[in-house]
């Protein structure tokens, strides 16, 4: 039987043997440090995170000491800027879904070593929940034997409609409003 760790157990696993550096903390960022023979390992946690968002080994100087204060200040700024950027992009994505209405066409561009394009039509919207159905696509221009441009057709694919409350369909696929322009795609033979 598999056992799962709680967030608190996970955090204590990462901080075991480290000293909490309260003099460096600010705006919900906690720092933990551990002295090693080749320097000092410092890691940071934001808010209630159970895994460190940042970890670094500061090597010892020729005198054998590690001067961290300047480095920690720049690291704090970097961590906070990254966290703020994540919050802002989350708000932007939330606003994007609020601007979507029934009848809009959305698309995803995804793939590794090839570019796949999928089009979807918004069938219905209630609050933040949207109902989507995949549309067929039509090739408008071929660049070569393995790439070209596509636009959506008005006919649906055989796939069933589905609902979503987010523009993220999978770990590799995000919905974007279609601007009416043809979309580049590529494929293997």
PDB file of C-alpha atoms in Angstrom:
ATOM      1  CA  UNK A   1       0.000   0.000   0.000  1.00  0.00           C
ATOM      2  CA  UNK A   2       1.363   3.389  -1.027  1.00  0.00           C
ATOM      3  CA  UNK A   3       1.564   6.065   1.659  1.00  0.00           C
ATOM      4  CA  UNK A   4       1.330   9.735   0.860  1.00  0.00           C
ATOM      5  CA  UNK A   5       3.053  12.553   2.713  1.00  0.00           C
ATOM      6  CA  UNK A   6       1.108  15.574   3.863  1.00  0.00           C
ATOM      7  CA  UNK A   7       2.461  18.980   2.745  1.00  0.00           C
ATOM      8  CA  UNK A   8       3.794  19.545   6.271  1.00  0.00           C
ATOM      9  CA  UNK A   9       5.623  16.183   6.243  1.00  0.00           C
ATOM     10  CA  UNK A  10       7.036  16.986   2.791  1.00  0.00           C
ATOM     11  CA  UNK A  11       8.307  20.399   3.913  1.00  0.00           C
ATOM     12  CA  UNK A  12       9.894  18.925   7.042  1.00  0.00           C
ATOM     13  CA  UNK A  13      11.606  16.347   4.811  1.00  0.00           C
ATOM     14  CA  UNK A  14      13.185  19.174   2.765  1.00  0.00           C
ATOM     15  CA  UNK A  15      14.124  21.278   5.806  1.00  0.00           C
ATOM     16  CA  UNK A  16      15.517  18.501   8.036  1.00  0.00           C
ATOM     17  CA  UNK A  17      19.017  19.538   9.163  1.00  0.00           C
ATOM     18  CA  UNK A  18      18.520  23.134   7.935  1.00  0.00           C
ATOM     19  CA  UNK A  19      18.275  26.250  10.087  1.00  0.00           C
ATOM     20  CA  UNK A  20      15.449  28.686   9.456  1.00  0.00           C
ATOM     21  CA  UNK A  21      16.932  32.085   8.626  1.00  0.00           C
ATOM     22  CA  UNK A  22      14.281  34.460  10.007  1.00  0.00           C
ATOM     23  CA  UNK A  23      16.483  37.540   9.429  1.00  0.00           C
ATOM     24  CA  UNK A  24      16.206  36.986   5.643  1.00  0.00           C
ATOM     25  CA  UNK A  25      12.446  36.403   5.510  1.00  0.00           C
ATOM     26  CA  UNK A  26      10.051  38.834   3.841  1.00  0.00           C
ATOM     27  CA  UNK A  27       6.596  38.840   2.215  1.00  0.00           C
ATOM     28  CA  UNK A  28       5.875  35.193   2.900  1.00  0.00           C
ATOM     29  CA  UNK A  29       9.248  33.861   1.722  1.00  0.00           C
ATOM     30  CA  UNK A  30      10.982  31.530   4.200  1.00  0.00           C
ATOM     31  CA  UNK A  31      14.707  30.765   3.899  1.00  0.00           C
ATOM     32  CA  UNK A  32      16.498  27.721   5.286  1.00  0.00           C
ATOM     33  CA  UNK A  33      20.299  27.275   5.285  1.00  0.00           C
ATOM     34  CA  UNK A  34      22.648  24.374   5.914  1.00  0.00           C
ATOM     35  CA  UNK A  35      26.454  24.598   6.249  1.00  0.00           C
ATOM     36  CA  UNK A  36      28.402  22.148   4.089  1.00  0.00           C
ATOM     37  CA  UNK A  37      32.154  21.664   3.698  1.00  0.00           C
ATOM     38  CA  UNK A  38      32.186  23.345   0.266  1.00  0.00           C
ATOM     39  CA  UNK A  39      29.774  26.195   1.099  1.00  0.00           C
ATOM     40  CA  UNK A  40      26.256  26.864   2.292  1.00  0.00           C
ATOM     41  CA  UNK A  41      23.051  25.438   0.815  1.00  0.00           C
ATOM     42  CA  UNK A  42      20.151  27.878   0.946  1.00  0.00           C
ATOM     43  CA  UNK A  43      16.596  27.084  -0.067  1.00  0.00           C
ATOM     44  CA  UNK A  44      13.430  29.179  -0.127  1.00  0.00           C
ATOM     45  CA  UNK A  45       9.723  28.443   0.241  1.00  0.00           C
ATOM     46  CA  UNK A  46       6.901  30.813  -0.742  1.00  0.00           C
ATOM     47  CA  UNK A  47       3.747  30.816   1.356  1.00  0.00           C
ATOM     48  CA  UNK A  48       2.494  27.314   2.127  1.00  0.00           C
ATOM     49  CA  UNK A  49       4.637  25.543  -0.469  1.00  0.00           C
ATOM     50  CA  UNK A  50       5.833  22.141   0.665  1.00  0.00           C
ATOM     51  CA  UNK A  51       8.727  21.975  -1.808  1.00  0.00           C
ATOM     52  CA  UNK A  52      11.385  24.663  -2.192  1.00  0.00           C
ATOM     53  CA  UNK A  53      10.856  27.109  -5.055  1.00  0.00           C
ATOM     54  CA  UNK A  54      14.568  27.864  -5.084  1.00  0.00           C
ATOM     55  CA  UNK A  55      17.741  26.129  -3.901  1.00  0.00           C
ATOM     56  CA  UNK A  56      21.360  27.160  -4.332  1.00  0.00           C
ATOM     57  CA  UNK A  57      24.823  26.193  -3.062  1.00  0.00           C
ATOM     58  CA  UNK A  58      26.891  29.262  -2.255  1.00  0.00           C
ATOM     59  CA  UNK A  59      30.552  28.194  -2.486  1.00  0.00           C
ATOM     60  CA  UNK A  60      33.070  29.255   0.120  1.00  0.00           C
ATOM     61  CA  UNK A  61      35.467  32.060  -0.834  1.00  0.00           C
ATOM     62  CA  UNK A  62      39.244  31.780  -0.542  1.00  0.00           C
ATOM     63  CA  UNK A  63      39.021  33.003   3.055  1.00  0.00           C
ATOM     64  CA  UNK A  64      36.615  30.144   3.786  1.00  0.00           C
ATOM     65  CA  UNK A  65      33.586  32.340   4.486  1.00  0.00           C
ATOM     66  CA  UNK A  66      30.349  32.779   2.598  1.00  0.00           C
ATOM     67  CA  UNK A  67      28.987  36.334   2.262  1.00  0.00           C
ATOM     68  CA  UNK A  68      25.274  35.822   1.697  1.00  0.00           C
ATOM     69  CA  UNK A  69      23.521  39.072   2.598  1.00  0.00           C
ATOM     70  CA  UNK A  70      23.880  40.790  -0.816  1.00  0.00           C
ATOM     71  CA  UNK A  71      23.094  37.574  -2.654  1.00  0.00           C
ATOM     72  CA  UNK A  72      20.038  36.858  -0.519  1.00  0.00           C
ATOM     73  CA  UNK A  73      18.655  40.361  -1.182  1.00  0.00           C
ATOM     74  CA  UNK A  74      18.862  39.889  -4.958  1.00  0.00           C
ATOM     75  CA  UNK A  75      17.406  36.393  -4.628  1.00  0.00           C
ATOM     76  CA  UNK A  76      14.454  37.730  -2.603  1.00  0.00           C
ATOM     77  CA  UNK A  77      13.702  40.252  -5.350  1.00  0.00           C
ATOM     78  CA  UNK A  78      13.919  37.549  -8.009  1.00  0.00           C
ATOM     79  CA  UNK A  79      11.676  35.102  -6.131  1.00  0.00           C
ATOM     80  CA  UNK A  80       9.077  37.770  -5.353  1.00  0.00           C
ATOM     81  CA  UNK A  81       9.081  39.043  -8.962  1.00  0.00           C
ATOM     82  CA  UNK A  82       8.550  35.492 -10.239  1.00  0.00           C
ATOM     83  CA  UNK A  83       5.705  34.893  -7.769  1.00  0.00           C
ATOM     84  CA  UNK A  84       4.082  38.214  -8.698  1.00  0.00           C
ATOM     85  CA  UNK A  85       4.391  37.371 -12.396  1.00  0.00           C
ATOM     86  CA  UNK A  86       2.636  34.019 -11.800  1.00  0.00           C
ATOM     87  CA  UNK A  87      -0.210  35.746  -9.948  1.00  0.00           C
ATOM     88  CA  UNK A  88      -0.617  38.349 -12.703  1.00  0.00           C
ATOM     89  CA  UNK A  89      -0.640  35.758 -15.490  1.00  0.00           C
ATOM     90  CA  UNK A  90      -3.234  33.745 -13.566  1.00  0.00           C
ATOM     91  CA  UNK A  91      -5.435  36.871 -13.339  1.00  0.00           C
ATOM     92  CA  UNK A  92      -4.984  37.500 -17.073  1.00  0.00           C
ATOM     93  CA  UNK A  93      -6.049  33.930 -17.902  1.00  0.00           C
ATOM     94  CA  UNK A  94      -9.055  34.325 -15.604  1.00  0.00           C
ATOM     95  CA  UNK A  95     -10.021  37.538 -17.436  1.00  0.00           C
ATOM     96  CA  UNK A  96      -9.584  35.826 -20.814  1.00  0.00           C
ATOM     97  CA  UNK A  97     -12.177  33.173 -19.975  1.00  0.00           C
ATOM     98  CA  UNK A  98     -14.558  35.887 -18.777  1.00  0.00           C
ATOM     99  CA  UNK A  99     -14.329  37.588 -22.210  1.00  0.00           C
ATOM    100  CA  UNK A 100     -15.243  34.402 -24.109  1.00  0.00           C
ATOM    101  CA  UNK A 101     -18.845  34.080 -25.310  1.00  0.00           C
ATOM    102  CA  UNK A 102     -20.962  31.478 -27.115  1.00  0.00           C
ATOM    103  CA  UNK A 103     -20.083  31.318 -30.814  1.00  0.00           C
ATOM    104  CA  UNK A 104     -16.402  32.242 -30.363  1.00  0.00           C
ATOM    105  CA  UNK A 105     -13.756  30.064 -31.980  1.00  0.00           C
ATOM    106  CA  UNK A 106     -10.707  29.103 -29.925  1.00  0.00           C
ATOM    107  CA  UNK A 107      -7.589  27.217 -30.965  1.00  0.00           C
ATOM    108  CA  UNK A 108      -4.590  25.401 -29.527  1.00  0.00           C
ATOM    109  CA  UNK A 109      -1.129  25.146 -31.031  1.00  0.00           C
ATOM    110  CA  UNK A 110       0.911  22.298 -29.614  1.00  0.00           C
ATOM    111  CA  UNK A 111       3.424  19.584 -30.438  1.00  0.00           C
ATOM    112  CA  UNK A 112       7.024  18.508 -30.200  1.00  0.00           C
ATOM    113  CA  UNK A 113       9.011  18.515 -33.466  1.00  0.00           C
ATOM    114  CA  UNK A 114       5.741  19.290 -35.245  1.00  0.00           C
ATOM    115  CA  UNK A 115       3.014  21.883 -34.795  1.00  0.00           C
ATOM    116  CA  UNK A 116      -0.548  20.660 -34.314  1.00  0.00           C
ATOM    117  CA  UNK A 117      -3.503  23.036 -34.480  1.00  0.00           C
ATOM    118  CA  UNK A 118      -6.936  22.225 -33.041  1.00  0.00           C
ATOM    119  CA  UNK A 119      -9.952  24.525 -33.339  1.00  0.00           C
ATOM    120  CA  UNK A 120     -12.937  24.603 -30.966  1.00  0.00           C
ATOM    121  CA  UNK A 121     -16.274  26.398 -31.047  1.00  0.00           C
ATOM    122  CA  UNK A 122     -17.837  27.680 -27.826  1.00  0.00           C
ATOM    123  CA  UNK A 123     -21.346  26.183 -27.758  1.00  0.00           C
ATOM    124  CA  UNK A 124     -22.445  27.621 -24.415  1.00  0.00           C
ATOM    125  CA  UNK A 125     -21.135  29.590 -21.482  1.00  0.00           C
ATOM    126  CA  UNK A 126     -22.524  29.751 -17.946  1.00  0.00           C
ATOM    127  CA  UNK A 127     -20.429  31.742 -15.503  1.00  0.00           C
ATOM    128  CA  UNK A 128     -16.851  30.531 -15.945  1.00  0.00           C
ATOM    129  CA  UNK A 129     -17.846  27.175 -17.443  1.00  0.00           C
ATOM    130  CA  UNK A 130     -17.688  26.876 -21.224  1.00  0.00           C
ATOM    131  CA  UNK A 131     -18.913  24.048 -23.448  1.00  0.00           C
ATOM    132  CA  UNK A 132     -16.607  23.336 -26.392  1.00  0.00           C
ATOM    133  CA  UNK A 133     -16.827  21.183 -29.498  1.00  0.00           C
ATOM    134  CA  UNK A 134     -13.847  20.487 -31.736  1.00  0.00           C
ATOM    135  CA  UNK A 135     -14.091  21.813 -35.293  1.00  0.00           C
ATOM    136  CA  UNK A 136     -12.651  20.238 -38.424  1.00  0.00           C
ATOM    137  CA  UNK A 137      -9.860  22.174 -40.106  1.00  0.00           C
ATOM    138  CA  UNK A 138      -9.127  23.014 -43.706  1.00  0.00           C
ATOM    139  CA  UNK A 139      -5.690  23.394 -45.331  1.00  0.00           C
ATOM    140  CA  UNK A 140      -5.446  26.798 -47.056  1.00  0.00           C
ATOM    141  CA  UNK A 141      -1.847  26.692 -48.233  1.00  0.00           C
ATOM    142  CA  UNK A 142       0.918  24.085 -48.233  1.00  0.00           C
ATOM    143  CA  UNK A 143       4.468  25.343 -47.687  1.00  0.00           C
ATOM    144  CA  UNK A 144       6.076  21.991 -48.372  1.00  0.00           C
ATOM    145  CA  UNK A 145       5.179  18.328 -48.221  1.00  0.00           C
ATOM    146  CA  UNK A 146       5.079  18.539 -44.411  1.00  0.00           C
ATOM    147  CA  UNK A 147       3.844  22.019 -43.448  1.00  0.00           C
ATOM    148  CA  UNK A 148       1.150  24.513 -44.277  1.00  0.00           C
ATOM    149  CA  UNK A 149      -1.607  26.753 -42.948  1.00  0.00           C
ATOM    150  CA  UNK A 150      -5.051  25.797 -41.650  1.00  0.00           C
ATOM    151  CA  UNK A 151      -8.321  27.521 -40.781  1.00  0.00           C
ATOM    152  CA  UNK A 152     -11.375  26.086 -39.002  1.00  0.00           C
ATOM    153  CA  UNK A 153     -14.356  24.699 -40.904  1.00  0.00           C
ATOM    154  CA  UNK A 154     -17.920  25.105 -39.704  1.00  0.00           C
ATOM    155  CA  UNK A 155     -18.369  21.320 -39.329  1.00  0.00           C
ATOM    156  CA  UNK A 156     -17.692  19.552 -36.060  1.00  0.00           C
ATOM    157  CA  UNK A 157     -15.476  16.505 -35.591  1.00  0.00           C
ATOM    158  CA  UNK A 158     -16.908  13.214 -34.286  1.00  0.00           C
ATOM    159  CA  UNK A 159     -15.734  14.009 -30.752  1.00  0.00           C
ATOM    160  CA  UNK A 160     -18.305  14.799 -28.089  1.00  0.00           C
ATOM    161  CA  UNK A 161     -18.682  18.337 -26.677  1.00  0.00           C
ATOM    162  CA  UNK A 162     -16.906  18.861 -23.357  1.00  0.00           C
ATOM    163  CA  UNK A 163     -16.900  21.453 -20.583  1.00  0.00           C
ATOM    164  CA  UNK A 164     -13.973  23.307 -19.058  1.00  0.00           C
ATOM    165  CA  UNK A 165     -13.456  26.098 -16.533  1.00  0.00           C
ATOM    166  CA  UNK A 166      -9.916  26.860 -17.647  1.00  0.00           C
ATOM    167  CA  UNK A 167      -8.070  27.645 -20.874  1.00  0.00           C
ATOM    168  CA  UNK A 168      -5.555  24.895 -20.097  1.00  0.00           C
ATOM    169  CA  UNK A 169      -6.717  21.710 -21.820  1.00  0.00           C
ATOM    170  CA  UNK A 170      -3.628  19.672 -20.898  1.00  0.00           C
ATOM    171  CA  UNK A 171      -0.049  20.128 -19.740  1.00  0.00           C
ATOM    172  CA  UNK A 172       0.935  21.075 -23.295  1.00  0.00           C
ATOM    173  CA  UNK A 173      -2.201  22.667 -24.739  1.00  0.00           C
ATOM    174  CA  UNK A 174      -3.720  26.097 -23.979  1.00  0.00           C
ATOM    175  CA  UNK A 175      -6.778  27.647 -25.614  1.00  0.00           C
ATOM    176  CA  UNK A 176      -6.468  31.068 -27.243  1.00  0.00           C
ATOM    177  CA  UNK A 177      -9.105  33.161 -29.024  1.00  0.00           C
ATOM    178  CA  UNK A 178      -8.771  32.702 -32.793  1.00  0.00           C
ATOM    179  CA  UNK A 179      -8.038  36.017 -34.532  1.00  0.00           C
ATOM    180  CA  UNK A 180      -9.368  34.937 -37.946  1.00  0.00           C
ATOM    181  CA  UNK A 181      -5.896  34.410 -39.397  1.00  0.00           C
ATOM    182  CA  UNK A 182      -4.628  31.130 -40.815  1.00  0.00           C
ATOM    183  CA  UNK A 183      -2.492  29.090 -38.415  1.00  0.00           C
ATOM    184  CA  UNK A 184       0.816  27.399 -39.264  1.00  0.00           C
ATOM    185  CA  UNK A 185       0.991  23.626 -38.798  1.00  0.00           C
ATOM    186  CA  UNK A 186       3.479  20.871 -39.621  1.00  0.00           C
ATOM    187  CA  UNK A 187       3.549  17.086 -39.559  1.00  0.00           C
ATOM    188  CA  UNK A 188       5.586  13.987 -40.323  1.00  0.00           C
ATOM    189  CA  UNK A 189       4.957  11.785 -43.338  1.00  0.00           C
TER     190      UNK A 189
END
